[in-house]
PDB file of C-alpha atoms in Angstrom:
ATOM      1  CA  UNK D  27       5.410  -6.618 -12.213  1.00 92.00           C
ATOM      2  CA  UNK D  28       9.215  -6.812 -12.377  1.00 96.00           C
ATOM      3  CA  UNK D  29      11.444  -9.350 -12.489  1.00 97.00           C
ATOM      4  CA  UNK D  30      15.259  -9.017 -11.497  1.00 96.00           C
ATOM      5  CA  UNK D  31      17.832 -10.828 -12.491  1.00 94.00           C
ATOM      6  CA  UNK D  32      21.088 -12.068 -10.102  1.00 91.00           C
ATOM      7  CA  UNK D  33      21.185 -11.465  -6.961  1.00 90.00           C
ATOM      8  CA  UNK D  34      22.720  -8.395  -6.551  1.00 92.00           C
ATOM      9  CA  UNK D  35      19.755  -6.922  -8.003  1.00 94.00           C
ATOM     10  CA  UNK D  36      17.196  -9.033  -6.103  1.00 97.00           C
ATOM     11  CA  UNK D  37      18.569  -7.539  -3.299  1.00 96.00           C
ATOM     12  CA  UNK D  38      18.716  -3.920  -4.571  1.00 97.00           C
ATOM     13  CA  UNK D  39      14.563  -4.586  -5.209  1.00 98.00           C
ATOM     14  CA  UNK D  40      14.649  -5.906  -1.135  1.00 98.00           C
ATOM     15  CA  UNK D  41      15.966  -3.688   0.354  1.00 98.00           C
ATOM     16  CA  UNK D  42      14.053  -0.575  -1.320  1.00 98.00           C
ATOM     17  CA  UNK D  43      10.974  -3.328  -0.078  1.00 98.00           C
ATOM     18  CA  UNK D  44       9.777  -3.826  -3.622  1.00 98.00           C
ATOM     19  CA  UNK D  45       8.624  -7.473  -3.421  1.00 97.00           C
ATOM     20  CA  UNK D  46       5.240  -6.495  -3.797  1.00 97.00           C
ATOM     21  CA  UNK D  47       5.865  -4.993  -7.113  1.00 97.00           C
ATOM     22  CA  UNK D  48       7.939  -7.962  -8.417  1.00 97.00           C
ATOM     23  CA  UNK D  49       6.541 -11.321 -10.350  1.00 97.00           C
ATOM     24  CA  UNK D  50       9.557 -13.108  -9.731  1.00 97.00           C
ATOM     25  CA  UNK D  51      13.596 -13.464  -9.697  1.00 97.00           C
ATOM     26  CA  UNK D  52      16.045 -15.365 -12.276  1.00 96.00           C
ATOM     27  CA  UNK D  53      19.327 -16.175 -12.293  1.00 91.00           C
ATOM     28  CA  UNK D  54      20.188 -16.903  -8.859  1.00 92.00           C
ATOM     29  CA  UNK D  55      20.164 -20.360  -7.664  1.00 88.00           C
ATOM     30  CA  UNK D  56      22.365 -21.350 -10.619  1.00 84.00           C
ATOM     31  CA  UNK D  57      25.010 -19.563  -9.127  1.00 81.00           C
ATOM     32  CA  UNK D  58      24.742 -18.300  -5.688  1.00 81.00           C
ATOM     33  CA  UNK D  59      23.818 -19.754  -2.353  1.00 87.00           C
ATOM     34  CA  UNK D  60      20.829 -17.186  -1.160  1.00 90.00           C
ATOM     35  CA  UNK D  61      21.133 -16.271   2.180  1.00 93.00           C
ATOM     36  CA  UNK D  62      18.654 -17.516   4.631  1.00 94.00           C
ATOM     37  CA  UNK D  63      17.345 -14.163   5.451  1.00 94.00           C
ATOM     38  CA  UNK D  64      17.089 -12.910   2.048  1.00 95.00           C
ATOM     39  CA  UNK D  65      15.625 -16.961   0.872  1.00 94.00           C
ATOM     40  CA  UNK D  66      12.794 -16.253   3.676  1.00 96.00           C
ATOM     41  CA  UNK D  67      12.172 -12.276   2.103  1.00 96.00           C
ATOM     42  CA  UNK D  68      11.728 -13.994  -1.272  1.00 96.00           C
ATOM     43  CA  UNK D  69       9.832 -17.174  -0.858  1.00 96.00           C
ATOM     44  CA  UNK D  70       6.401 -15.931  -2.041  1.00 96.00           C
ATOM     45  CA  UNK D  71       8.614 -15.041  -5.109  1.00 97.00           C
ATOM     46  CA  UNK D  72       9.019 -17.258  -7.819  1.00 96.00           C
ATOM     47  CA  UNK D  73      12.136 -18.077  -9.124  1.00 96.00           C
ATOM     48  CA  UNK D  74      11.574 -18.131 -13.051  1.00 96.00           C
ATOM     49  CA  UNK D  75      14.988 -19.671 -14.263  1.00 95.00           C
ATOM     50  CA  UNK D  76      17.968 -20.600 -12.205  1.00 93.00           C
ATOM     51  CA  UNK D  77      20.246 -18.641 -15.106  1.00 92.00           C
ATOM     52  CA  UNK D  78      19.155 -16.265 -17.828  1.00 92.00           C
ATOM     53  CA  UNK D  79      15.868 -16.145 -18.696  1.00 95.00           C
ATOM     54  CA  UNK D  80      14.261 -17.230 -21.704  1.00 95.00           C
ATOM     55  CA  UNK D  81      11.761 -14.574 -23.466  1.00 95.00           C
ATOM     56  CA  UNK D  82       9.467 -17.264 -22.686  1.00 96.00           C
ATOM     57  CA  UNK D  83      10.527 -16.903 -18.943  1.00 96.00           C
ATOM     58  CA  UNK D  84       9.677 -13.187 -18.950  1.00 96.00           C
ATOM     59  CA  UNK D  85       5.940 -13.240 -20.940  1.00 96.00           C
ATOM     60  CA  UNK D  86       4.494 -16.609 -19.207  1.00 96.00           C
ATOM     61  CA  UNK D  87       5.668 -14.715 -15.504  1.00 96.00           C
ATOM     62  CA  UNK D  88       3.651 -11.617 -16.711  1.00 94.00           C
ATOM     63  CA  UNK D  89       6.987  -9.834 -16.328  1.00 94.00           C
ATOM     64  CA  UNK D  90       6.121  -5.856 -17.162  1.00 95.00           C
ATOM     65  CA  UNK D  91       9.477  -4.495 -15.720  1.00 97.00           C
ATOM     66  CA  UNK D  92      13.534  -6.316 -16.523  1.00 97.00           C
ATOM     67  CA  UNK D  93      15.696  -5.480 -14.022  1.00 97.00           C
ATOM     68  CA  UNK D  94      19.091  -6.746 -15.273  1.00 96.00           C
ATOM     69  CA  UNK D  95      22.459  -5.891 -16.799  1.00 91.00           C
ATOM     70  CA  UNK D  96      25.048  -7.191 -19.627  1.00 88.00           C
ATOM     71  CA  UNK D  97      26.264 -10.306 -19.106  1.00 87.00           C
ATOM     72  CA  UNK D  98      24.079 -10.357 -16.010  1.00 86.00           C
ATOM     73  CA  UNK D  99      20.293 -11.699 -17.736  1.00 91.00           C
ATOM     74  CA  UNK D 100      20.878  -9.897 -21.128  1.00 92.00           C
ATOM     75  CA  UNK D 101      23.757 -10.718 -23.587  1.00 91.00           C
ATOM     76  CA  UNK D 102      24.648  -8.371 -26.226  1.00 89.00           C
ATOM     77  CA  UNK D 103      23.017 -10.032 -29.493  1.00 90.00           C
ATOM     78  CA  UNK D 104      21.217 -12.416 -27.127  1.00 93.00           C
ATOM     79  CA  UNK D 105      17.388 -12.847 -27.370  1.00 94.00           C
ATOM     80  CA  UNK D 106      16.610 -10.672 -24.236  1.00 96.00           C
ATOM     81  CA  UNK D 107      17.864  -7.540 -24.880  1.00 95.00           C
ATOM     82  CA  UNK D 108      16.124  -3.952 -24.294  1.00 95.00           C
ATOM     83  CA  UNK D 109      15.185  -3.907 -27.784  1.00 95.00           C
ATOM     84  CA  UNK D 110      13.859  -7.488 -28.525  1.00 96.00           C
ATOM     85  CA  UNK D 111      12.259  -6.686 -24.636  1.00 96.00           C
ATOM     86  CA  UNK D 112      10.027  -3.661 -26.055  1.00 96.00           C
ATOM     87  CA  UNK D 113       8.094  -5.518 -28.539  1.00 96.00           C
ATOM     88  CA  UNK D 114       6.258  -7.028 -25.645  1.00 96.00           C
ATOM     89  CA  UNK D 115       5.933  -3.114 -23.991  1.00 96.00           C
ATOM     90  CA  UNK D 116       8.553  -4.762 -21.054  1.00 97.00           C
ATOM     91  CA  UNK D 117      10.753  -1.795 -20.333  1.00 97.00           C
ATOM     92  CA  UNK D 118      14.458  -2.333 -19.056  1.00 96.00           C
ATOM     93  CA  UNK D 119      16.746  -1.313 -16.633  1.00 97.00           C
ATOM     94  CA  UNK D 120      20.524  -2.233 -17.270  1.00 94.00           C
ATOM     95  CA  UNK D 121      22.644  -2.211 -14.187  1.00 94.00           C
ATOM     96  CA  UNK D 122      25.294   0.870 -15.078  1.00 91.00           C
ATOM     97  CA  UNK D 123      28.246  -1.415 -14.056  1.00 86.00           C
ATOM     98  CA  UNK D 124      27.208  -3.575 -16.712  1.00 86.00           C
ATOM     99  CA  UNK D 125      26.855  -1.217 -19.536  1.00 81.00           C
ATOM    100  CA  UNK D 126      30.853  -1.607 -20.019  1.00 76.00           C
ATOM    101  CA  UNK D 127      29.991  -4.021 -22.592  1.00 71.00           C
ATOM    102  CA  UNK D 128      28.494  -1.874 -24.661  1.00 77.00           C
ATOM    103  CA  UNK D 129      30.055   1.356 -24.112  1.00 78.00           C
ATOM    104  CA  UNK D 130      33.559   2.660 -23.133  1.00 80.00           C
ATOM    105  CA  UNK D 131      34.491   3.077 -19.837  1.00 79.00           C
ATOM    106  CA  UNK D 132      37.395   3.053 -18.338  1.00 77.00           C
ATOM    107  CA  UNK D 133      36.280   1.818 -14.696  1.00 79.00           C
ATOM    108  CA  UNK D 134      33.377   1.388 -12.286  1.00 85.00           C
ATOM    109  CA  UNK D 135      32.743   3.122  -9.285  1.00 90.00           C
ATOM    110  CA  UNK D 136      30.248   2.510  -6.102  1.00 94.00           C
ATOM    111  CA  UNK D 137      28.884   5.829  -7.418  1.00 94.00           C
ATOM    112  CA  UNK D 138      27.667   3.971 -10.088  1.00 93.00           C
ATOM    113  CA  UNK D 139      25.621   1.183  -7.824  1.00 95.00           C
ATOM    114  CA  UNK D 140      23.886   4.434  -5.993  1.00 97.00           C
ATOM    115  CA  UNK D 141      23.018   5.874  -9.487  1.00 96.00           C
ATOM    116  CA  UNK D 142      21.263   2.212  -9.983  1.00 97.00           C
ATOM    117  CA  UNK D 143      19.255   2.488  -6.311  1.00 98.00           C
ATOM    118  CA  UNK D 144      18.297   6.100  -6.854  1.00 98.00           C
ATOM    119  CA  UNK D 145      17.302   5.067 -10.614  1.00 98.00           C
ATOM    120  CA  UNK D 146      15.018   1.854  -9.229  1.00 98.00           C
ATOM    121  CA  UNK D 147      13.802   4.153  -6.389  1.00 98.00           C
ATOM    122  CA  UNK D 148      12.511   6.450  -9.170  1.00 98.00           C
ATOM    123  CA  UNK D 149      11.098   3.840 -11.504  1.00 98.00           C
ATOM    124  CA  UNK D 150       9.299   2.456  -8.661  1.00 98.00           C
ATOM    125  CA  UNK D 151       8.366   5.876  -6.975  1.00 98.00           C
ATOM    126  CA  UNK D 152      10.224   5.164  -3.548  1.00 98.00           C
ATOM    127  CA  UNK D 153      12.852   8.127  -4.245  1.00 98.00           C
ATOM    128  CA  UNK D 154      13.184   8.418  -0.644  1.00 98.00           C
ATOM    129  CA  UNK D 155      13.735   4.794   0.304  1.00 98.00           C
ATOM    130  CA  UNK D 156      16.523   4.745  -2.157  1.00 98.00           C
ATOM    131  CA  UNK D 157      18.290   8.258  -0.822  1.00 98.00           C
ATOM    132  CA  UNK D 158      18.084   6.484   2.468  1.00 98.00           C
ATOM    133  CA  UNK D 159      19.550   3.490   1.541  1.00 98.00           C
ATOM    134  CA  UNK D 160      22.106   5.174  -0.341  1.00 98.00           C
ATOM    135  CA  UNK D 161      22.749   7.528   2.679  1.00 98.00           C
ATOM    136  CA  UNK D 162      23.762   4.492   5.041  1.00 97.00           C
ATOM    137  CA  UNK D 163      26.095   2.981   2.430  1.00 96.00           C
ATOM    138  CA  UNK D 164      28.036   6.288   1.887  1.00 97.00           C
ATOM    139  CA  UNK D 165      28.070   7.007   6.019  1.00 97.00           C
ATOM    140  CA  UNK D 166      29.538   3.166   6.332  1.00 95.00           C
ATOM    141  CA  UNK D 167      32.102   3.610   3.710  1.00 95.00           C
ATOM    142  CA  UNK D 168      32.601   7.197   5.507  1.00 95.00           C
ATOM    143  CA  UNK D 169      33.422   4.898   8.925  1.00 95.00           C
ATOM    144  CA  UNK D 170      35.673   2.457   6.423  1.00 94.00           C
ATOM    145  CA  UNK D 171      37.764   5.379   5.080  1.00 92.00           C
ATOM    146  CA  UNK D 172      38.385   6.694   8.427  1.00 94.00           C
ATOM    147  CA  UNK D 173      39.569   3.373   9.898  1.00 93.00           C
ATOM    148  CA  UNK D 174      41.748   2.665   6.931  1.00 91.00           C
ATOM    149  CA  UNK D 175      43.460   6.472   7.365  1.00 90.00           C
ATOM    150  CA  UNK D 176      47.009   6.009   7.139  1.00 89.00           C
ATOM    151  CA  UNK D 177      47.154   1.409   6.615  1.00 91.00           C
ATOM    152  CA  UNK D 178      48.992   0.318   3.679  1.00 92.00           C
ATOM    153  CA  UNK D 179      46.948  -1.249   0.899  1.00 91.00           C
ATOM    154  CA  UNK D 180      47.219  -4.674   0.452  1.00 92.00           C
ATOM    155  CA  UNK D 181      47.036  -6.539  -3.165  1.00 93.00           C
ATOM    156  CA  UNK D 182      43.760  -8.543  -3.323  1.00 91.00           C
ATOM    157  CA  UNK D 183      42.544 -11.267  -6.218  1.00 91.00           C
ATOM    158  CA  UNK D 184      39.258 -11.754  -6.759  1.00 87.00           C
ATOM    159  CA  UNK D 185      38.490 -15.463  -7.632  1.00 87.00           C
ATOM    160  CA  UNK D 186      35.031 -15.332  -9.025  1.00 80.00           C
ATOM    161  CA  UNK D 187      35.373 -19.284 -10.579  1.00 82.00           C
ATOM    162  CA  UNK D 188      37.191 -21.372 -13.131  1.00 83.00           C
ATOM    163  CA  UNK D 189      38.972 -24.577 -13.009  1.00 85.00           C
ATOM    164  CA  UNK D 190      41.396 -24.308 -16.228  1.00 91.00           C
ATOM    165  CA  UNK D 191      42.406 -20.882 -15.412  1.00 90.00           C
ATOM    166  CA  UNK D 192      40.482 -18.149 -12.624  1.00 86.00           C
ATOM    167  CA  UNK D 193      37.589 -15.670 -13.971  1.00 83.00           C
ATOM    168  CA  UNK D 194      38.151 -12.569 -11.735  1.00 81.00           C
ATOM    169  CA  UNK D 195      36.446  -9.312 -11.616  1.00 77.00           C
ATOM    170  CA  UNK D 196      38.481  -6.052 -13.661  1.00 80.00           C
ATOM    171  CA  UNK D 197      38.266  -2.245 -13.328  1.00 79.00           C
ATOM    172  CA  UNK D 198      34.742  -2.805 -15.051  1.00 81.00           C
ATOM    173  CA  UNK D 199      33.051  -4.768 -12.030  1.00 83.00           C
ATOM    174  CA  UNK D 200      32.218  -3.748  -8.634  1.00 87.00           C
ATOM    175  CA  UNK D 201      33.895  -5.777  -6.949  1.00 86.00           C
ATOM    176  CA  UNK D 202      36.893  -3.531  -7.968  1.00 88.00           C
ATOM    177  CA  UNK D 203      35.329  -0.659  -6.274  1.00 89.00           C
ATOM    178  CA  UNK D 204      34.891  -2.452  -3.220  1.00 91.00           C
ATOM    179  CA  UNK D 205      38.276  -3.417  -3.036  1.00 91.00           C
ATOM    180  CA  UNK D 206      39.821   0.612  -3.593  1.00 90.00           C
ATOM    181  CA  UNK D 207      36.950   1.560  -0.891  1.00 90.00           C
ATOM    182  CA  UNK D 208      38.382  -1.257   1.509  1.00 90.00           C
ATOM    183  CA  UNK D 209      41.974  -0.319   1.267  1.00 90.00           C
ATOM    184  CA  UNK D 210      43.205  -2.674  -1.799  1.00 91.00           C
ATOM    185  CA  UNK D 211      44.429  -2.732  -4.340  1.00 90.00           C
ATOM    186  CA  UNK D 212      43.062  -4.832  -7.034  1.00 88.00           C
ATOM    187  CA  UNK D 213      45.704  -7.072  -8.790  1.00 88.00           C
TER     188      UNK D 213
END
């Protein structure tokens, strides 16, 4: 059973209603608030480690399924990587986004988040929960590119945290692709 780490992907493995095939979550109440809604989805769920997870994390949940990214549950060189993963026959899935640390790219697009549904919808055998999911995204942004038709883009900062100086999101996060699909222009 799989467990996903942050809550962007927990909520990937919701929506495609793959609770049932999960042993647990990590990595979210170390950072994020969850939602009520999503809190109430989830509470059967385990949480196995408020950040990354420990190897030990993954094998005493039973984990037979990662569902993670770079820098979001796995760090390069870390202890929970794909490879160190596959000695205990626990296959990975890397969020694409993330893969920017360890390949070149020179941005990330929303295209890449529907690549990631219609990738867990496989994995999971839901291919057409997925396409449908990924159907209603591309229809809203559809409605947001209409509205925006013609409206000046405005220059937007992401503060993601930081007290010395702010940690923001780059070309190599989605939140940059949200912003360009709203309007903005990411500064």
């Amino acid at each position: 059973r799989a467990i996903a780490n942050d809550i962007n992907m927990l909520k990937i493995m919701v929506a495609l209603d793959l609770t049932a095939n999960m042993a647990g979550y990590s990595g979210v109440s170390a950072h994020h608030r969850m939602p009520d809604d999503l809190a109430l989805t989830v509470k059967d769920l385990p949480e196995i480690a408020p950040k990354y997870p420990s190897m030990e994390n993954l094998l005493n949940a039973d984990a037979d399924f990662y569902f993670a990214g770079w820098n979001y549950g796995m760090e390069v060189g870390g202890a929970v990587t794909p490879s160190t993963l596959a000695k205990y026959d626990i296959p990975t899935y890397a969020i694409k986004e993330s893969c920017a640390h360890v390949q070149a790219r020179p941005y990330v697009s929303l295209e890449d988040t529907f690549y990631d549904i219609d990738s867990i919808g496989a994995i999971f055998n839901v291919p057409e929960r997925a396409k449908a999911l990924n159907h209603g995204f591309k229809q809203r942004l559809a409605e947001v590119e209409l509205r925006l038709a013609g409206a000046p883009s405005k220059a937007v900062f992401v503060y993601d945290s930081g007290e010395d100086k702010p940690f923001t999101a780059g070309a190599l996060a989605v939140p940059h692709a949200i912003i360009a699909a709203a309007g903005g222009h990411n500064v």
